[in-house]
Amino acid sequence: RHLNFMNAEVIKLPNAQVAQQWAERNDVLFVEKDQEVRKLAEEVPYGINLVEALNIDYVAGSGVKACIIDTGYGRGHPDLPNNNLVTGFNPYGSGEWFVDGDGHG
C-alpha cells in the first residue's frame, strides 16, 4: 500500500532475510518492522472531574475563556499552542506566568 503523504510503501514480507534484502537496495531509504501498539491507560485526570470541566458546553468562537491552574505553561512544548490567545498571570508575583517550574509542559 502506498502512503502518498510520506512517499512510502507498506509491504508484508515473509521473513527477516527478505526484509534485509529490501533494506540493502539503493532505492530504499530504510525498512522498519511494524510494531504492535497498545494503550496503557486512558483515564480522565482527577482534576478535570473535580472542576466539572466536562460539563461545560464548548462553542467555537463564542468568546468563552478557560481557566487552567498549573505550575506553568511550556511555550515550546509541541502539544501546546503558542500564540497571543494564551495568556495568564503568576499569583505569586515572582517570575513569568508561563514558566514551567516542573518541566512537564
Coordinates of C-alpha atoms in Angstrom, one line a residue:
R1 CA 0.0 0.0 0.0
H2 CA 1.4 3.4 -1.0
L3 CA 1.3 6.2 1.6
N4 CA 1.2 9.4 -0.5
F5 CA 1.7 11.8 2.4
M6 CA 5.2 10.4 3.1
N7 CA 6.1 8.8 -0.2
A8 CA 6.3 5.3 1.5
E9 CA 5.2 1.8 0.9
V10 CA 3.7 -0.6 3.3
I11 CA 4.5 -4.2 2.4
K12 CA 4.3 -7.6 4.1
L13 CA 7.5 -9.6 3.8
P14 CA 7.8 -13.3 4.6
N15 CA 10.8 -13.2 6.8
A16 CA 13.8 -11.2 8.2
Q17 CA 16.1 -12.2 5.3
V18 CA 13.8 -10.7 2.7
A19 CA 13.5 -7.6 4.8
Q20 CA 17.3 -7.3 4.9
Q21 CA 17.4 -7.7 1.1
W22 CA 14.9 -4.8 0.8
A23 CA 17.0 -2.7 3.2
E24 CA 20.1 -3.2 1.1
R25 CA 18.5 -1.8 -2.0
N26 CA 19.8 1.6 -3.3
D27 CA 16.3 2.9 -3.8
V28 CA 15.1 2.1 -0.3
L29 CA 15.9 4.6 2.5
F30 CA 15.0 2.3 5.3
V31 CA 13.0 -0.8 6.3
E32 CA 11.1 -0.7 9.6
K33 CA 9.3 -3.6 11.3
D34 CA 5.8 -2.8 12.2
Q35 CA 5.2 -2.9 16.0
E36 CA 2.1 -3.7 17.9
V37 CA 0.9 -0.7 19.8
R38 CA -1.4 -0.9 22.8
K39 CA -2.8 1.8 25.0
L40 CA -1.5 1.6 28.6
A41 CA -4.3 3.6 30.2
E42 CA -6.9 6.2 29.3
E43 CA -8.2 8.0 32.2
V44 CA -9.5 11.5 32.7
P45 CA -7.2 13.2 35.2
Y46 CA -8.9 13.7 38.6
G47 CA -8.7 17.5 38.3
I48 CA -10.9 17.6 35.2
N49 CA -13.8 15.9 37.1
L50 CA -13.0 18.0 40.2
V51 CA -13.7 21.2 38.4
E52 CA -16.5 19.7 36.3
A53 CA -14.7 20.7 33.1
L54 CA -16.6 18.1 31.0
N55 CA -19.9 19.7 31.9
I56 CA -19.0 23.0 30.1
D57 CA -20.6 23.4 26.7
Y58 CA -17.9 24.4 24.2
V59 CA -18.9 26.6 21.3
A60 CA -16.1 27.7 18.9
G61 CA -15.8 31.4 18.6
S62 CA -18.1 32.1 21.5
G63 CA -15.5 34.0 23.5
V64 CA -15.7 31.5 26.3
K65 CA -12.5 31.5 28.3
A66 CA -11.0 28.7 30.3
C67 CA -9.1 28.8 33.5
I68 CA -6.2 26.4 34.0
I69 CA -4.3 26.3 37.2
D70 CA -0.9 24.7 36.7
T71 CA 2.7 25.1 37.6
G72 CA 3.5 26.7 34.3
Y73 CA 3.0 26.7 30.5
G74 CA 5.8 25.3 28.4
R75 CA 5.6 27.7 25.4
G76 CA 8.0 25.4 23.4
H77 CA 6.0 22.2 24.2
P78 CA 4.9 20.6 20.9
D79 CA 1.4 19.8 22.3
L80 CA 0.6 23.3 23.4
P81 CA -0.4 26.3 21.3
N82 CA 2.0 29.3 21.5
N83 CA 0.0 32.3 20.3
N84 CA -1.5 35.5 21.7
L85 CA -4.7 33.7 22.6
V86 CA -3.0 32.1 25.5
T87 CA -2.4 34.4 28.5
G88 CA -2.0 34.1 32.2
F89 CA -0.6 35.5 35.4
N90 CA 1.6 34.4 38.2
P91 CA -0.3 34.8 41.5
Y92 CA 3.0 34.6 43.5
G93 CA 4.3 37.8 42.0
S94 CA 7.8 36.5 41.0
G95 CA 8.6 35.2 37.5
E96 CA 6.7 34.9 34.3
W97 CA 3.3 33.2 34.3
F98 CA 4.3 30.7 31.6
V99 CA 7.5 29.4 33.2
D100 CA 7.0 25.7 33.8
G101 CA 8.8 25.1 37.1
D102 CA 8.2 21.4 37.0
G103 CA 9.3 20.7 33.4
H104 CA 6.1 18.8 32.4
G105 CA 4.8 21.3 29.8

